[in-house]
CSV table of C-alpha atoms in Angstrom, one decimal:
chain,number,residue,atom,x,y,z
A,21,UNK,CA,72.4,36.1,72.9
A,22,UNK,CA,68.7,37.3,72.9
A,23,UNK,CA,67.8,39.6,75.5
A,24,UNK,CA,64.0,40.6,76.4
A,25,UNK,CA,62.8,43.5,78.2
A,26,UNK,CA,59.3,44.4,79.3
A,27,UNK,CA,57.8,45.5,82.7
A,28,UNK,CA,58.0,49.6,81.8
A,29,UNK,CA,57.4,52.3,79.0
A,30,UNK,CA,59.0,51.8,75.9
A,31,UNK,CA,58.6,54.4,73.8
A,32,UNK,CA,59.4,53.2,69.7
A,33,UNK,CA,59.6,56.9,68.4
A,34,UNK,CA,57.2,55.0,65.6
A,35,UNK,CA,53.2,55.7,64.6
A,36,UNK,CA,52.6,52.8,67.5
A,37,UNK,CA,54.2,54.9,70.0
A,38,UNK,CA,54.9,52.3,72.9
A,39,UNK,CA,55.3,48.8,73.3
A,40,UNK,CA,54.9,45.9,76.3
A,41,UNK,CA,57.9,44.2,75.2
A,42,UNK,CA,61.2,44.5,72.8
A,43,UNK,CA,63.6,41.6,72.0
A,44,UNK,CA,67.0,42.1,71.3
A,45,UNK,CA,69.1,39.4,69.1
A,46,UNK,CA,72.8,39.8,69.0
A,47,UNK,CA,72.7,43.3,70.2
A,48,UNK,CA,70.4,44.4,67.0
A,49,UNK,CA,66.6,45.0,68.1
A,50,UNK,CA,64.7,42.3,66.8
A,51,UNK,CA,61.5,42.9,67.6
A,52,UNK,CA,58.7,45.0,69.7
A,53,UNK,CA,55.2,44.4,70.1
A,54,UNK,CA,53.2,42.7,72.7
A,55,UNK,CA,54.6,40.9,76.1
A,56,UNK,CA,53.0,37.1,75.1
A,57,UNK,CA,53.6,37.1,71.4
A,58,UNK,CA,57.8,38.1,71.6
A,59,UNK,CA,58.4,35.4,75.1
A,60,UNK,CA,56.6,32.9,72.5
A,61,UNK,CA,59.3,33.7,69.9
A,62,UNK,CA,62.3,33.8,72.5
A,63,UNK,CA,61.8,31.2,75.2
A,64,UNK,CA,64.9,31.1,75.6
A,65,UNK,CA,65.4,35.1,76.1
A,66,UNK,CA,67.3,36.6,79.4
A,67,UNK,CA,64.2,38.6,80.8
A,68,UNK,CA,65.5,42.3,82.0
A,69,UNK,CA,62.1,43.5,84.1
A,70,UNK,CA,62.4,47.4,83.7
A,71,UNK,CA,60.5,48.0,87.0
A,72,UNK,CA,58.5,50.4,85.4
A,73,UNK,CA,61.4,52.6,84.1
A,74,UNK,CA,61.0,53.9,80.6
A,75,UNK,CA,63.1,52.4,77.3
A,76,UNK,CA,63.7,54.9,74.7
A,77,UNK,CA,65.6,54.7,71.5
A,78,UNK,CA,69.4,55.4,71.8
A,79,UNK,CA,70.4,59.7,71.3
A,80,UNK,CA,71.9,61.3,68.7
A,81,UNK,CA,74.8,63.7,69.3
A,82,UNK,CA,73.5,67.0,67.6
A,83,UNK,CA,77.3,68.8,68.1
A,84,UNK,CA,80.2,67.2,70.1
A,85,UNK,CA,84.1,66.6,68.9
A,86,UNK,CA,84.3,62.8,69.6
A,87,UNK,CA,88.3,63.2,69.7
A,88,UNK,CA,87.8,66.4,71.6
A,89,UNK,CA,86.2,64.1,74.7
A,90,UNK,CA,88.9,62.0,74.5
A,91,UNK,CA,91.8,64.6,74.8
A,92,UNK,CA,89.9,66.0,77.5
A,93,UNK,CA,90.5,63.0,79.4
A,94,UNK,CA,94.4,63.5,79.4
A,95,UNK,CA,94.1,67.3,80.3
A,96,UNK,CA,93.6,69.3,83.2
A,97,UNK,CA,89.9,70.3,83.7
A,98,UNK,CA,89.5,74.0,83.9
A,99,UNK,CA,86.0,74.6,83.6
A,100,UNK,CA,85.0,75.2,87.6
A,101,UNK,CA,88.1,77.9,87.8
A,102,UNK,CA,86.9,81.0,89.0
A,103,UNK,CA,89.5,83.0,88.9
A,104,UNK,CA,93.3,82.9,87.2
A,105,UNK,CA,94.9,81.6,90.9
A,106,UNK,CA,92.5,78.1,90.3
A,107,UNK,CA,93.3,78.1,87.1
A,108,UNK,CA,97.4,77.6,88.1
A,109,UNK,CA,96.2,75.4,90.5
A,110,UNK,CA,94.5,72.9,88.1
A,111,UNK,CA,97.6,72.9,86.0
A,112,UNK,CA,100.1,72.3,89.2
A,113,UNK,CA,97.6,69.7,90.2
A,114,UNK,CA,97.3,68.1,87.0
A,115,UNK,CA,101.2,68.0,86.4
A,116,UNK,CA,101.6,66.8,90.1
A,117,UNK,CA,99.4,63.8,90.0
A,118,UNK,CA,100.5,62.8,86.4
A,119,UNK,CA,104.2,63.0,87.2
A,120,UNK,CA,104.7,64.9,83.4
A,121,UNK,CA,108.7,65.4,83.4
A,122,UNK,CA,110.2,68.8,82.1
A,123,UNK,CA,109.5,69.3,78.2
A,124,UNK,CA,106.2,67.6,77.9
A,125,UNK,CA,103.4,69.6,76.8
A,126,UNK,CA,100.7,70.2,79.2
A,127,UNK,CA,97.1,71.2,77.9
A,128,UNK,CA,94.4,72.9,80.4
A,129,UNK,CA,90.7,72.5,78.8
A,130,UNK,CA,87.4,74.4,79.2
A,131,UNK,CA,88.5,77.7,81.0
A,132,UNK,CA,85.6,80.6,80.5
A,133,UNK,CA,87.0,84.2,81.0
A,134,UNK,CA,83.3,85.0,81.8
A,135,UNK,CA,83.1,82.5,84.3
A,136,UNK,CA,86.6,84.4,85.9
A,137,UNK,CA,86.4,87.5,88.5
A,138,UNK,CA,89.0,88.8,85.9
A,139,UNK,CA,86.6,88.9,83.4
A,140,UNK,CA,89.3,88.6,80.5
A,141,UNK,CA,91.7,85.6,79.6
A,142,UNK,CA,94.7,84.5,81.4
A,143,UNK,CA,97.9,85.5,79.8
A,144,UNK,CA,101.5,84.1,79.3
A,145,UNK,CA,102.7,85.5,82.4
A,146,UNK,CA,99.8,83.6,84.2
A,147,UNK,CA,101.2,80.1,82.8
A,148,UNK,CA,104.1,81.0,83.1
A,149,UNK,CA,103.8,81.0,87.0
A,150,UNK,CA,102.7,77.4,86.7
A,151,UNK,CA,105.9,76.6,85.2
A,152,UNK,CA,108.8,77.4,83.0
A,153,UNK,CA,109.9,73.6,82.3
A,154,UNK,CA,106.5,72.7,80.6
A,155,UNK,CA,105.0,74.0,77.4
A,156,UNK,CA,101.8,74.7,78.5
A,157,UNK,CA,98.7,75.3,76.4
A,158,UNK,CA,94.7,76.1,77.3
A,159,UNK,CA,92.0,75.8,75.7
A,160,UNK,CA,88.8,77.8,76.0
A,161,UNK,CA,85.3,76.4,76.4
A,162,UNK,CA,84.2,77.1,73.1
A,163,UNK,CA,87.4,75.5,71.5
A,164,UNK,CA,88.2,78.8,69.1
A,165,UNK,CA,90.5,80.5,71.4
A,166,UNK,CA,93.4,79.5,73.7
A,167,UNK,CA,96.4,80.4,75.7
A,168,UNK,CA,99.9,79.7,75.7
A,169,UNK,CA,102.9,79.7,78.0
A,170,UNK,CA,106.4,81.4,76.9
A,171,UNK,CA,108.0,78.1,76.3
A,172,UNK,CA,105.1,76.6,74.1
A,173,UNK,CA,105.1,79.9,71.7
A,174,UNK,CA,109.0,79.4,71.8
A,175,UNK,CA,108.5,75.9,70.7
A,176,UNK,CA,105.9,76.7,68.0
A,177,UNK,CA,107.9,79.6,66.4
A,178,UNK,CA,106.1,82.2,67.5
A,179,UNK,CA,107.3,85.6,68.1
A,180,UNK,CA,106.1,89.2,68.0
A,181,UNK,CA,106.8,89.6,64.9
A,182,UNK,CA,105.1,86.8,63.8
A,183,UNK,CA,101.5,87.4,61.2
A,184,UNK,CA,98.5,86.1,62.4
A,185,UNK,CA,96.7,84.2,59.7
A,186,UNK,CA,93.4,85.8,58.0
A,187,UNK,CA,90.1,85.1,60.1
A,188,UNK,CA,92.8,84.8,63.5
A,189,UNK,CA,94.0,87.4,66.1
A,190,UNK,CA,97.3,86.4,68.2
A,191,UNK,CA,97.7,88.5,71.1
A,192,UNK,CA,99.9,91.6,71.7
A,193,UNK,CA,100.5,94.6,74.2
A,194,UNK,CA,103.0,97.0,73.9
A,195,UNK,CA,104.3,94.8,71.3
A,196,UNK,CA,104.5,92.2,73.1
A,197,UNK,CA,103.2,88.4,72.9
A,198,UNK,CA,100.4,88.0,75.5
A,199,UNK,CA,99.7,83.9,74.9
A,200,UNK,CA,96.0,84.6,73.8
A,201,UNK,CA,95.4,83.5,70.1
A,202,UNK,CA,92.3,83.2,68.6
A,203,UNK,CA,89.9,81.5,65.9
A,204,UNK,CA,92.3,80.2,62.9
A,205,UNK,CA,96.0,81.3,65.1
A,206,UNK,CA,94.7,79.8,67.9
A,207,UNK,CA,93.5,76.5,65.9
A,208,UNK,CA,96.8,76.5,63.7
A,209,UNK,CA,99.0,76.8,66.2
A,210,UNK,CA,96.9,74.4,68.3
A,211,UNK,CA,97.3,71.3,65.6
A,212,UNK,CA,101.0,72.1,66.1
A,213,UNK,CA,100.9,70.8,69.2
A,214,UNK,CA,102.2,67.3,69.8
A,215,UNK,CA,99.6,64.5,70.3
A,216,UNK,CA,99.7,62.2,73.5
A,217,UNK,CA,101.3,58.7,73.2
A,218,UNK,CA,98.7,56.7,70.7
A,219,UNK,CA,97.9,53.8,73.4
A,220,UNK,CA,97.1,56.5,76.2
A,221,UNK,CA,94.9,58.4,73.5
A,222,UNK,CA,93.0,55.1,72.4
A,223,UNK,CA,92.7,54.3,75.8
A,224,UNK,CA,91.0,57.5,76.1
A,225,UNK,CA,88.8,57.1,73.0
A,226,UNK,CA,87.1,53.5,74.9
A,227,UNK,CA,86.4,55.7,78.2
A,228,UNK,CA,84.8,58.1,76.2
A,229,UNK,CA,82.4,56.0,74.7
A,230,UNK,CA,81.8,54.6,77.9
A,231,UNK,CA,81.0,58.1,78.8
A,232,UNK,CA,78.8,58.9,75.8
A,233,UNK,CA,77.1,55.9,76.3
A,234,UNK,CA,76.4,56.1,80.0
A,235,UNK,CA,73.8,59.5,78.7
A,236,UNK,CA,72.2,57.3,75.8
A,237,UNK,CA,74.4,58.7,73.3
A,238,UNK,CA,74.8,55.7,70.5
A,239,UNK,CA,75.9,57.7,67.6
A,240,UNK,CA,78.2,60.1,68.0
A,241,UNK,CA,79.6,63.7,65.8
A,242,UNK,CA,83.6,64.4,64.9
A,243,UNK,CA,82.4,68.2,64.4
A,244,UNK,CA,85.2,69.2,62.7
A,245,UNK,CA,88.1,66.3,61.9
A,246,UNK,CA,91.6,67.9,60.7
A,247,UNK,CA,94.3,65.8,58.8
A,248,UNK,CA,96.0,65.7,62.2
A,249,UNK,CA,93.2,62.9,63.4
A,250,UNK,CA,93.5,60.2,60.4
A,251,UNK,CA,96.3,58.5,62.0
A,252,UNK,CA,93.8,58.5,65.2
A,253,UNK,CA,91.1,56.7,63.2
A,254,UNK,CA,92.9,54.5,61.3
A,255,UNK,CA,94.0,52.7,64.3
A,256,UNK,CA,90.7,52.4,66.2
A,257,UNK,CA,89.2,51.2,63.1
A,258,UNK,CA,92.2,48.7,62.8
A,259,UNK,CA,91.7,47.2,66.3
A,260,UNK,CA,87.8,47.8,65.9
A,261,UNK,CA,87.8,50.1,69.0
A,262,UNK,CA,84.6,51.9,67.9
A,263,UNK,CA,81.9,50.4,69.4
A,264,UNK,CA,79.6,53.3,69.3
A,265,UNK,CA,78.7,54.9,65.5
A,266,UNK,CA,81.0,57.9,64.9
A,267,UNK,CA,80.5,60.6,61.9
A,268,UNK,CA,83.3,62.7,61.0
A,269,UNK,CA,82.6,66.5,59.2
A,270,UNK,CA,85.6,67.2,57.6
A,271,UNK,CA,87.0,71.1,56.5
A,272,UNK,CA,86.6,71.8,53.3
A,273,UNK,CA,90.4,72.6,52.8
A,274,UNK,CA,91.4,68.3,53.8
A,275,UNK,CA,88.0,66.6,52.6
A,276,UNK,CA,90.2,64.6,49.8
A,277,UNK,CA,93.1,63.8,52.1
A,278,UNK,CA,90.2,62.4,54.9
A,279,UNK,CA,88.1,60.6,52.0
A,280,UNK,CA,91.0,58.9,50.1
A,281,UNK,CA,92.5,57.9,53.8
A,282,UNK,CA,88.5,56.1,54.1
A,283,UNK,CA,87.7,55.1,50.9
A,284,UNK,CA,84.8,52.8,52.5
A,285,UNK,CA,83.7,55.7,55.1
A,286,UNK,CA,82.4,58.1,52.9
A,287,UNK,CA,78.6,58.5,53.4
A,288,UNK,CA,78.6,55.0,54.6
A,289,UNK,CA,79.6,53.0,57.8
A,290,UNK,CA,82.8,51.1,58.3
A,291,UNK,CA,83.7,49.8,61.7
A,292,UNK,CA,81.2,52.2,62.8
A,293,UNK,CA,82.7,54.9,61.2
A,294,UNK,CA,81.2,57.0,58.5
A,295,UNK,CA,82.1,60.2,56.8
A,296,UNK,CA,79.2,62.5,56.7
A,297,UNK,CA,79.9,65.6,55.4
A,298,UNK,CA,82.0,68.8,55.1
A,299,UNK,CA,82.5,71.5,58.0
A,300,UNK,CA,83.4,75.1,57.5
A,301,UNK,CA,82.5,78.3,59.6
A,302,UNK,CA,82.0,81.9,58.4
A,303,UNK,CA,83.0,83.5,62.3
A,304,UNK,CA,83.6,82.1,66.3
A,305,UNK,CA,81.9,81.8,69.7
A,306,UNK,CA,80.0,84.7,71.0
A,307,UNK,CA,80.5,83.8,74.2
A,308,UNK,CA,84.5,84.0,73.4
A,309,UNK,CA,83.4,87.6,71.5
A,310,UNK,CA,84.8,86.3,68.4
A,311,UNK,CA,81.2,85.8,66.6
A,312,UNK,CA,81.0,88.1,63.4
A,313,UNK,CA,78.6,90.7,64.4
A,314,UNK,CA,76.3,93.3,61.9
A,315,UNK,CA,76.7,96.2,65.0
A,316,UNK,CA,79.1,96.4,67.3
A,317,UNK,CA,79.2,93.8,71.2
A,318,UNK,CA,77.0,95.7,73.8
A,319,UNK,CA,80.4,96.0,76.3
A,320,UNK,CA,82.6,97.5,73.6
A,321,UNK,CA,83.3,101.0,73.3
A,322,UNK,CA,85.5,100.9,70.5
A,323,UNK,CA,82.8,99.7,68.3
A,324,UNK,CA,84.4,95.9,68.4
A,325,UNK,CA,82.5,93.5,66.3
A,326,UNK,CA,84.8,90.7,65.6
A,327,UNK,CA,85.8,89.9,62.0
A,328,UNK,CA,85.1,86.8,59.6
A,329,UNK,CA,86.9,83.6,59.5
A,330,UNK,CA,86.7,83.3,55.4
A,331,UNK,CA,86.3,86.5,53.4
A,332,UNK,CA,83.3,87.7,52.3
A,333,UNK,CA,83.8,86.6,48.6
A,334,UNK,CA,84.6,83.0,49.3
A,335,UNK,CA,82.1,80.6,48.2
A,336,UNK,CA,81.6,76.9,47.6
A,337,UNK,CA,79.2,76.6,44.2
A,338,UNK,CA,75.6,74.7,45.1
A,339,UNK,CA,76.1,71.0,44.8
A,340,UNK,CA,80.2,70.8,44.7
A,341,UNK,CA,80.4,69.2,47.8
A,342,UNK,CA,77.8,66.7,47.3
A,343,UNK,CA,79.0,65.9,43.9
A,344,UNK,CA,82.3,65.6,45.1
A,345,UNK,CA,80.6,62.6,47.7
A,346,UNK,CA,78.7,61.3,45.4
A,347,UNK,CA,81.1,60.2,43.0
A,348,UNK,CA,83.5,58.9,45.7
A,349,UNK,CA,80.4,56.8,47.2
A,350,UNK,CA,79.8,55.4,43.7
C-alpha cells in the first residue's frame, strides 16, 4: 500500500528542513522531496491532502513506564482527588462499575498528597473505609510511594514488626502500621502484588499504544522493567502485539535474568522490542519528599532530608555495564 501526502508543512528534522510531498511504502517512509517528482514515482499512491496542517516525524518518549500505562487502565484514576473523601469515592466507584468480588486486589493510581487539602497521604484507616473485603493498594503520582489497606498488608506479610528494607521507609505511629511505604518498601511490597488476568492486561497494552500513538508517540520507554514483567513481554512479543517500538531499562540487580529471557532484544529490535540499557536510582521524587537532599526540605523542622536508595559506597566500575551488553550483542 503506498500512501502520499502533500498539501501542508512537513517538517524532515533533516539539513533540507521541509518538504512538498512524502511517500509512504508499506508503512516505511519511502521518500520526500518535491510534489511532481514522488506522484511520478507512485501513480498509483492514495493521495492524503494535509489541508495545510503540518507532518512532523513521529516523538520519542523521553521517560514513561510503557507497562505502567497499561496497569493504569485497569485501576482507579486518582489523580483529580482533592481531598481523602474523593479519594474513597474513586475506589467505591471503581469497584462498583467493575463488579470486583471480595478478595480481589484493587489498585488506586496517581494520588498527589500535595494536590490534597490534607496535605499528607491517606492512611490504612482511610482505605479501609472503602472496604474491608478488598486488598486495596495506591499508588502515588511519582510511582515511589504508595498506600495500603489492612487486608493487603495482612496478605503481604506485613506487620509492625516487620524491617523496612535499606533505601525504604514503611509507615508507623505509635507503633502502629499506617499503610504508607515508600521508595524500595513501597516498590517491594508493590511487585508482591498479584498481576491482572494476562488477556485483560494485553488488552490493555493495545489501548495503550493506541493512546501513545494518538500524541505522536512511536517509540516508546519501559523506565524501569522488573523480573515481574518478562512473562508480560514474552507474550506480546509471541502474538506480535507491539506495534509501536518499545525499549526496556532494566535494574541492575535482574539485567541477566531480562537479557537471557531476550537473547535477540539486547541493544537491538525484536518484534519491536529492544533492550536498551540498565536503570538504577541513587534517591526518590521531590515532590513525594523522598529526593536525597545536601540540606534539609524548606517545610521540615526536624531537619528531614530524606535518605539514599543505595549506599554511598556502592558503585558500578566505568564500562561494566556496557561490556556486559556488548558481549551479549556479539
Amino acid at each position: 500500500m503506498k500512501m502520499l501526502y502533500y498539501g501542508g508543512t512537513i517538517h524532515t528534522m533533516e539539513e533540507s528542513e521541509q518538504a512538498q510531498a512524502l511517500l509512504v511504502e508499506n508503512g516505511v517512509i519511502a521518500a520526500v522531496g518535491e510534489y511532481e517528482r514522488l506522484h511520478a514515482r507512485a501513480k498509483d499512491a492514495a493521495q492524503i491532502n494535509l489541508d495545510g496542517r503540518v507532518l512532523l516525524p513521529a516523538f520519542i518518549d523521553a521517560h514513561s513506564h510503557f507497562s505502567g500505562a497499561a496497569y493504569a487502565m485497569l485501576q482507579a484514576p486518582l489523580g483529580e482527588a482533592v481531598n481523602f473523601a474523593e479519594i474513597g469515592q474513586a475506589l467505591t466507584r471503581f469497584i462498583a462499575d467493575n463488579h470486583v468480588p471480595d478478595g480481589q486486589w484493587v489498585v488506586g493510581k496517581g494520588y498527589d498528597q500535595n494536590a490534597l487539602i490534607e496535605q499528607r497521604h491517606p492512611t490504612r484507616a482511610v482505605l479501609d473505609r472503602v472496604s474491608v473485603r478488598h486488598p486495596i493498594m495506591i499508588v502515588h503520582q511519582s510511582g515511589h510511594m504508595g498506600v495500603f489497606n489492612t487486608l493487603a498488608l495482612e496478605l503481604l506479610g506485613v506487620t509492625p514488626d516487620t524491617p523496612a528494607p535499606e533505601g525504604g521507609a514503611i509507615g508507623k505511629e505509635n507503633g502502629q502500621l499506617t499503610g504508607y511505604m515508600e521508595e524500595n518498601a513501597f516498590l517491594q511490597y508493590q511487585q508482591k502484588v498479584p498481576a491482572p488476568d494476562i488477556a485483560d492486561l494485553m488488552d490493555a497494552c493495545r489501548r495503550a499504544q493506541q493512546l501513545y500513538a494518538s500524541y505522536g508517540i512511536a517509540t516508546v520507554q519501559e523506565g524501569m522493567m522488573p523480573e515481574s514483567l518478562i512473562g508480560l513481554y514474552q507474550a506480546l512479543l509471541a502474538h506480535q502485539m507491539l506495534e509501536l517500538d518499545v525499549v526496556a531499562y532494566l535494574g541492575v540487580d535482574v539485567m541477566d535474568e531480562i537479557c537471557d529471557a531476550f537473547p535477540e532484544a539486547v541493544r537491538r529490535y525484536d518484534r519491536h522490542f529492544k533492550l536498551g540499557g540498565c536503570k538504577m536510582f541513587l534517591d526518590g521524587s521531590p515532590q513525594g519528599r523522598t529526593a536525597w537532599l545536601r540540606a534539609p526540605y524548606s517545610d521540615a523542622p526536624d531537619g528531614y532530608r530524606e535518605f539514599p536508595k543505595v549506599k554511598d559506597t556502592t558503585s558500578i566500575p566505568r564500562g561494566l555495564l556496557l561490556n556486559r551488553y556488548s558481549r551479549r550483542a556479539g
